[in-house]
Amino acid sequence: MNNLSINEIQRFSFDNTNVRGERVLLTDAYQEIIKRKQYPLPLEKLLGEFVAAIALLRDIIKIDGVLSIQAKGNGFLSTLMTECDEFQNLRGVIQWDETQNVPDQLPLTEVLAGGYLVITIQPRNGQRYQGIVEIVGDTLAECLEQYFLQSEQLPSRVWLAANGAQCGGLFLQRLPAEQAKSGDEDAWERFTHLASTVKAEELLGLETTELLHRLYHEESLRLYDTKSMQFGCSCSRERTFGAVMSLGAEEVREILIEQGSIKVDCQFCAEHYEFFEADLAAALGDQAQTH
Ligand SMILES: [Zn+2]
């Protein structure tokens, strides 16, 4: 098996049923994200599940804009965030308590104790929408299933896996009955039961057509075009400059006096930005005159 360059998501549906699905498999796109930081393997795996999840969500919730999943809680993780835009650019980051040993297993109910997931839909034009789902289970898949039930009232099943080299996911959703093309009553039970037999190695090791054939060769399956996905960070010197100036002229001057320059590292891609007095002078001067 050679999955070294697969970074794809593919939609599928079953003829004469109201069930649709998505399958994502990411290699380089995922590796680009995790190599930006020295993550212990359990965190690489957890971040991989979040990256696969945002890729699935991106193809299910179609908007022109940015979609993100952010986890919040009082456990060992302080930041866990993934994002995907309409051009299939993926990025993600975890920040954790580096003074503690990282356990092999990271059940979400512990590492995000009392926490929740925030799913943000930010269209390019239009209002931001946020959905919040409590951490209802130890896996991200369980929390996402709850999110779909809450936000769309649609039964959905999610399978996610990651191993530090690949991350992948499988998604099934039962659309409202009136959209059913015929009365295959058992379809949902049958398809989800079959998908539940998928092992992590298959989810990460098989190409989509192979995986779906293995599961559903007796069904009438329809595959849609694949979409490629890649790592991409939306940070820029201009945006970072804006963030620095939002601290206020006084604060910016203080940091310049103390440190000689203002250094900012992008948490997603680790790009370094540094601003000196000459870079900031015009903006500082303008603000000073308004006092
Ligand atoms: Zn960046």
PDB file of C-alpha atoms and ligand atoms in Angstrom, residues 91 233-235 266 268-271 273, ligand 1:
ATOM      1  CA  ARG A  91      -4.414  23.810   9.865  1.00  0.00           C
ATOM      2  CA  CYS A 233      -2.089  28.719   7.056  1.00  0.00           C
ATOM      3  CA  SER A 234      -3.881  32.019   6.610  1.00  0.00           C
ATOM      4  CA  CYS A 235      -1.488  34.053   8.740  1.00  0.00           C
ATOM      5  CA  CYS A 266       2.055  31.877  14.449  1.00  0.00           C
ATOM      6  CA  PHE A 268      -0.471  27.082  13.621  1.00  0.00           C
ATOM      7  CA  CYS A 269       2.498  27.196  11.236  1.00  0.00           C
ATOM      8  CA  ALA A 270       5.288  28.490  13.516  1.00  0.00           C
ATOM      9  CA  GLU A 271       6.091  31.343  11.102  1.00  0.00           C
ATOM     10  CA  TYR A 273       7.128  37.677  12.578  1.00  0.00           C
TER      11      TYR A 273
HETATM   12 ZN    ZN B   1       0.593  30.698  10.253  1.00  0.00          ZN
END
